[in-house]
XYZ file of C-alpha atoms in Angstrom:
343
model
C -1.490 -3.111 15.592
C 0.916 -3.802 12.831
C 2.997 -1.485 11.995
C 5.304 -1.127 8.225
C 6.213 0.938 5.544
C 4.436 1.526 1.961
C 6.504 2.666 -0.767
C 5.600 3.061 -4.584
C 9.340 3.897 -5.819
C 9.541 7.256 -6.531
C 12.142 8.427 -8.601
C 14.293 11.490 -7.070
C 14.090 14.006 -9.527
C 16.217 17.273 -8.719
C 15.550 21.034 -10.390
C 16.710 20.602 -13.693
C 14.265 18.130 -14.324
C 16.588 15.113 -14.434
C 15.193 11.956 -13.124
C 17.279 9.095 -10.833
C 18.530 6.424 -12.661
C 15.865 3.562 -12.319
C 18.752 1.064 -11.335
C 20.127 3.240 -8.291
C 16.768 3.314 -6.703
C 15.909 -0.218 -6.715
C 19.178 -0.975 -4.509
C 18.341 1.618 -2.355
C 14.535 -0.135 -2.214
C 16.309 -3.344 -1.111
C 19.030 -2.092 1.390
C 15.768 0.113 2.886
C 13.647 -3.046 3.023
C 16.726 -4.891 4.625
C 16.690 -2.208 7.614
C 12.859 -2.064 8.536
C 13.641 -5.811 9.064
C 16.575 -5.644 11.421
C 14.712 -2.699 13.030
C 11.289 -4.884 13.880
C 8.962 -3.018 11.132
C 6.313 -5.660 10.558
C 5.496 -5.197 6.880
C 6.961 -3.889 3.866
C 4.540 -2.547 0.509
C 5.542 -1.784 -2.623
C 2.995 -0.392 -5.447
C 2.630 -0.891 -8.861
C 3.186 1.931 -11.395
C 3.842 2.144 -15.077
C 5.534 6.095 -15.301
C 8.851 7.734 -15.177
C 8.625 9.157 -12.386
C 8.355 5.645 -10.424
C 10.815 2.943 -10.279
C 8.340 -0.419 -9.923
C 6.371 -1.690 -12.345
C 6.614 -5.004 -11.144
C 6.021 -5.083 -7.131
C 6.631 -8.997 -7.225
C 10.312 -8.685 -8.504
C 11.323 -6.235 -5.620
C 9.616 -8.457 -3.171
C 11.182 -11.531 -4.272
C 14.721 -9.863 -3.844
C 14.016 -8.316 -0.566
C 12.939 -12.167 0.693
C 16.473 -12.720 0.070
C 17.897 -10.678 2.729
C 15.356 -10.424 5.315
C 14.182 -12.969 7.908
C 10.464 -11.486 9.427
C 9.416 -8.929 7.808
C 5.873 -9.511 5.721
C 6.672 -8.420 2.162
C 3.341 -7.161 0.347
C 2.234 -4.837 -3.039
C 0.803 -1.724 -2.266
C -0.549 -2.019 -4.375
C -1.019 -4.740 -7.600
C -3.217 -3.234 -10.266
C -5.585 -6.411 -10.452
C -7.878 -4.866 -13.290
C -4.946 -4.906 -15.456
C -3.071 -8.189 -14.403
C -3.857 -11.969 -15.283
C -5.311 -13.146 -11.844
C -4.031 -16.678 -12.604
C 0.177 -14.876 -13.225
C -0.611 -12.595 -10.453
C -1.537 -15.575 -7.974
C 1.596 -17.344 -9.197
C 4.106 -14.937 -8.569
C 3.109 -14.185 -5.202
C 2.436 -17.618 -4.119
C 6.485 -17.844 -5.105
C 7.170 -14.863 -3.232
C 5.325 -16.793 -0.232
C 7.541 -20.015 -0.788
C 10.865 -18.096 -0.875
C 10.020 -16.074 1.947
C 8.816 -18.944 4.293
C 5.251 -17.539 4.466
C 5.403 -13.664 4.562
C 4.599 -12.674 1.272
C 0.849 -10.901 1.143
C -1.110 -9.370 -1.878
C -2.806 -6.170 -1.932
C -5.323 -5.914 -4.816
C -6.325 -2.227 -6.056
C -7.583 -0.608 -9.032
C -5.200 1.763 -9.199
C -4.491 5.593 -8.764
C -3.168 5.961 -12.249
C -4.629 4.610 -15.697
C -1.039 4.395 -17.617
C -1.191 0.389 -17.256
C -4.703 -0.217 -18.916
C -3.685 0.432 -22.581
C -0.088 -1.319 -21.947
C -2.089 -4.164 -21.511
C -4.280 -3.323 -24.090
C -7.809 -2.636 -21.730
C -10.258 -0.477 -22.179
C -11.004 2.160 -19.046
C -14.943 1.930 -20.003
C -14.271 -2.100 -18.329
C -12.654 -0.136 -15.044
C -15.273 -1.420 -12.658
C -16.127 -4.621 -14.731
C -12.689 -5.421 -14.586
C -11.756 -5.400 -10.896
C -14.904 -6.863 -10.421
C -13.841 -10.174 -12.705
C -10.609 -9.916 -11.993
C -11.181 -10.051 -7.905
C -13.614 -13.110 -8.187
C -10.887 -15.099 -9.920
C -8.583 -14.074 -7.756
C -10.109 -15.399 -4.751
C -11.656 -18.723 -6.287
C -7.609 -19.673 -7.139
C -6.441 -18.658 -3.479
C -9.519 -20.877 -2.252
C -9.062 -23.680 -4.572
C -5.877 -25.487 -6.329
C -7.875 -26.915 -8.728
C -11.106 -24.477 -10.736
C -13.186 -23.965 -13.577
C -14.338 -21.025 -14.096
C -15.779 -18.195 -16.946
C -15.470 -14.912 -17.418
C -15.854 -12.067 -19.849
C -12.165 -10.773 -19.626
C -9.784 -13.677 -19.874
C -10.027 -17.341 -21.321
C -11.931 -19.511 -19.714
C -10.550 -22.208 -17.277
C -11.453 -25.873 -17.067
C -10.501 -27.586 -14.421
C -7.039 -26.234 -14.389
C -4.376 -26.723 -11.291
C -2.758 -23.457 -10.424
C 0.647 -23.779 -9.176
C 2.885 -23.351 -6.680
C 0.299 -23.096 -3.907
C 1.202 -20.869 -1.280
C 2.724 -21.911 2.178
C -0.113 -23.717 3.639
C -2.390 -23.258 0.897
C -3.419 -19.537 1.482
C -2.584 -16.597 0.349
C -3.041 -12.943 2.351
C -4.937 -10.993 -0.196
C -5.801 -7.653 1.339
C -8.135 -4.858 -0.833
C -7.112 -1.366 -0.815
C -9.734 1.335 -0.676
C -9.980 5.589 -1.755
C -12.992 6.579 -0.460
C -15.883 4.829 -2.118
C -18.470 3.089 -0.700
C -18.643 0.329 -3.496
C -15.488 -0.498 -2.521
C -15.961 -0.992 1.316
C -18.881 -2.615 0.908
C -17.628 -5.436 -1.319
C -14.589 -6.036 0.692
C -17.026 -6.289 3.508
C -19.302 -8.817 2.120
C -16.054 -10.949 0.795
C -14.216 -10.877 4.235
C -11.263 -9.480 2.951
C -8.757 -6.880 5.086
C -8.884 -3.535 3.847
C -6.518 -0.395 3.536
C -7.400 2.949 3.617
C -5.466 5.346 1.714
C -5.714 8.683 3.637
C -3.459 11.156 2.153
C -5.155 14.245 2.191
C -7.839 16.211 4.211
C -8.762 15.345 7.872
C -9.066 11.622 8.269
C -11.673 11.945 10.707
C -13.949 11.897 7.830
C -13.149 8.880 7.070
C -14.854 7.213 9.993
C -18.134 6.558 8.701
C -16.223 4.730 5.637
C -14.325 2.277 8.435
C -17.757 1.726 10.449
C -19.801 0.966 7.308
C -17.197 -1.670 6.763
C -17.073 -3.520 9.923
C -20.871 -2.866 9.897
C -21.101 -4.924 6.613
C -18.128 -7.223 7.278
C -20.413 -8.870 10.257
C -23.342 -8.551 8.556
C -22.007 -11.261 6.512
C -20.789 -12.976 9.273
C -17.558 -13.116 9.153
C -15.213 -13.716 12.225
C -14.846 -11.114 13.720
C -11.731 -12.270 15.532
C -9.862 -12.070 12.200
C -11.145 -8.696 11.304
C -8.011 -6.457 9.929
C -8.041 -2.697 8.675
C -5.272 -0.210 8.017
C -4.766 3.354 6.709
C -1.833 3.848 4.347
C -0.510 7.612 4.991
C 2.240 10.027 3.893
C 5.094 10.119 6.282
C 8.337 11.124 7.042
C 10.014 11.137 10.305
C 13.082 12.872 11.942
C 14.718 14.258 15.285
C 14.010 17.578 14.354
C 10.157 18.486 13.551
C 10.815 21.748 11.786
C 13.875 20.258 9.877
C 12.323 17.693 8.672
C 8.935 19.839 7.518
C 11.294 22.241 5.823
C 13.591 19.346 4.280
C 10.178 17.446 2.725
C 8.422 20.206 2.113
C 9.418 21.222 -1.660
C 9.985 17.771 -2.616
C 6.382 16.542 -1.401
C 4.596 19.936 -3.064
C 6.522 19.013 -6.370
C 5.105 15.992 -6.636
C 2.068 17.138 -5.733
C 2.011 19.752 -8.410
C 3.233 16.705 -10.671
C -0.089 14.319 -10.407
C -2.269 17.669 -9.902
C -1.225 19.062 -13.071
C -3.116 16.199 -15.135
C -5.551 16.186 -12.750
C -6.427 19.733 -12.203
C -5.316 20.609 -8.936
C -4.540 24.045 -8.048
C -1.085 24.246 -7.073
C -0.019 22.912 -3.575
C 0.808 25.607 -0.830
C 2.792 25.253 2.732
C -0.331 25.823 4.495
C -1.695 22.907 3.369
C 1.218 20.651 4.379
C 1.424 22.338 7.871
C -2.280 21.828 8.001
C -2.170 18.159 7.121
C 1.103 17.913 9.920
C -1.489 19.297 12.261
C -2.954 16.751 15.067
C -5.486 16.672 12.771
C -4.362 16.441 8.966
C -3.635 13.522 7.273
C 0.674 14.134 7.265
C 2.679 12.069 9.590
C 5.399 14.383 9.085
C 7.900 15.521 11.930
C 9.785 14.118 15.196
C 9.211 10.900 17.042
C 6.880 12.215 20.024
C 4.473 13.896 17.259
C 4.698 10.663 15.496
C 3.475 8.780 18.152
C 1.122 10.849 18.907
C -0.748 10.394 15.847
C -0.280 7.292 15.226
C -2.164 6.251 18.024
C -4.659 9.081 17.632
C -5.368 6.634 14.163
C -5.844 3.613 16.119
C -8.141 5.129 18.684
C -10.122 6.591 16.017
C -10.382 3.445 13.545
C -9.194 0.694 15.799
C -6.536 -0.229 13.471
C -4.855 -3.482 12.994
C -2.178 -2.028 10.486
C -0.812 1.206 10.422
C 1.600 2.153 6.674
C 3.321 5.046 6.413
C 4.257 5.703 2.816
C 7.462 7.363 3.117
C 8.802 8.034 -0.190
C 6.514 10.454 -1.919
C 8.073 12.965 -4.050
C 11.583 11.107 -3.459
C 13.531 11.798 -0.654
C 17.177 11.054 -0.292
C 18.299 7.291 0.267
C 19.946 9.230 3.520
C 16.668 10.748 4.826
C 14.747 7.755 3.868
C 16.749 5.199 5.804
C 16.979 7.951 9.246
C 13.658 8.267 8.757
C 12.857 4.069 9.155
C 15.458 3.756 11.557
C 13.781 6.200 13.614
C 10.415 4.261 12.769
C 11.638 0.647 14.059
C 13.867 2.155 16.864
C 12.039 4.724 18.206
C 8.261 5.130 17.258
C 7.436 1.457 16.969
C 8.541 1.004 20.577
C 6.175 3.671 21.833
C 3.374 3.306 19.898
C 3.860 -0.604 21.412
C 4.231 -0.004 24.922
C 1.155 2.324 24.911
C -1.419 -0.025 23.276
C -0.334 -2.717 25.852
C -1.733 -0.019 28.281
């Protein structure tokens, strides 16, 4: 099992209201990124967003810099809003990423949480499922093929048109990321393609018939089995100190709950539910190392995981806690979680 770090640059925003310069947390991101790698992480996500509270709008940038100053690391979006990107740019950059990086550069397609980048880019939200839908088949037929024709209701046709750079040996990792709809799973089934699961709330025990209809499907199509991947993204924050930690996180991670509740109407977020979700079984992997472990491999037994992300900067916590937090990740954790799946 793989294990890395999501991140979808949150901005730090203290309680006055004022928001963290945008150019401060982007060399944070990349001194962050620098540590998982001299720590061992194994992969490194950064998502796409289009607000003020987030510092990325362009996942491909970040991961081009941080392929500067790492050596193993795999560098991946967490994700790229496909239904609102050109498939054709979108293939391009990463494929670049992939060159720079000597082969570690990965793509994770999604729709998206948030809707802010479909007018930007001047689509309509009635298209959301039409869009991904397009948007995914081009996708693949590029990664698949240098050289394509191919028609669509979305985007300008393409007649036998080379798409370049190609990346390192001709191939692309495009992995799909997943809520909790079956649509979803069972279309990255029938395709082939690795899936995450985002499990950030709730138990994610009830998430297991969602993982089984996929592999169900996936060889149902059959696919090889032997390069069968799935992951679960979750919120998480680790240090020495269980209770510390809880009480550090706590009224940053309920603020920005409250934040995306409020336009989507949420009731406000109480401490019972975070303590419940750091409970063996929530979805919060939020405390010290041994409780870390712990359910972290609780997640593989359950799913029988491939990739484990823990998206560690919701609701933006320091640069300081943020990089004790990975070190204690690649140091700590990593090894453990290791040394008992060799077991």
């Amino acid at each position: 099992m793989e294990l890395g770090i999501g991140m979808f640059g949150d901005l730090q925003i203290n309680a006055n209201g004022e928001i963290q310069p945008a150019q401060q947390r982007l060399q944070e991101i990349i001194e962050e990124i620098k540590l998982m790698d001299e720590v061992g992480l194994d992969f490194y996500g950064i998502g796409e967003h289009h607000r003020p509270d987030y510092a990325v709008s362009s996942p491909e940038i970040i991961l081009a810099a941080a392929a500067t100053v790492t050596k193993n690391i795999k560098l991946s979006s967490a994700v790229s809003v496909l239904s609102s990107s050109d498939p054709v740019k979108l293939y391009q950059n990463f494929a670049t990423i992939d060159l720079i990086s000597n082969g570690r550069a990965e793509l994770m397609a999604g729709r998206g949480s948030f809707i802010e980048s479909f007018p930007l880019f001047g689509y309509d939200l009635r298209d959301y499922d039409q869009l991904y839908e397009e948007k995914l088949d081009l996708l693949l037929k590029i990664n698949a093929s240098p050289k394509i024709s191919w028609k669509g209701k979305f985007r300008p046709e393409l007649n036998n048109q080379e798409i370049l750079p190609r990346a390192v040996n001709d191939n692309l990792k495009i992995w799909v990321a997943v809520g909790g709809t079956p649509e979803s799973v069972e279309r990255a089934g029938r395709l082939g393609l690795p899936v995450m699961f985002a499990i950030i709330g709730g138990q994610p025990i009830q998430f297991k018939p969602l993982f089984d209809y996929y592999k169900k499907v996936y060889q149902a199509y059959g696919h090889d089995m032997n390069k069968f991947e799935v992951g679960v993204h979750m919120h998480s924050l680790f240090g020495e100190d269980s209770k510390e930690v809880a009480d550090y996180y706590y009224p940053l991670y309920s603020a920005q709950m409250n934040r995306v509740g409020k336009s989507r109407g949420w009731p406000p977020y109480q401490r019972n539910q975070f303590d419940g979700g750091r409970s063996i079984s929530g979805a919060l992997i939020i405390g010290d190392v041994n409780e870390s472990v712990e359910k972290i491999l609780a997640m593989e037994e359950t799913f029988g995981l491939t990739r484990f992300s823990a998206h560690m900067d919701v609701g933006g916590p320091s640069h300081a806690a943020l990089m004790k937090s990975i070190e204690l990740f690649g140091t700590k954790i990593a090894p453990k979680v290791r040394e008992a799946l060799k077991k």
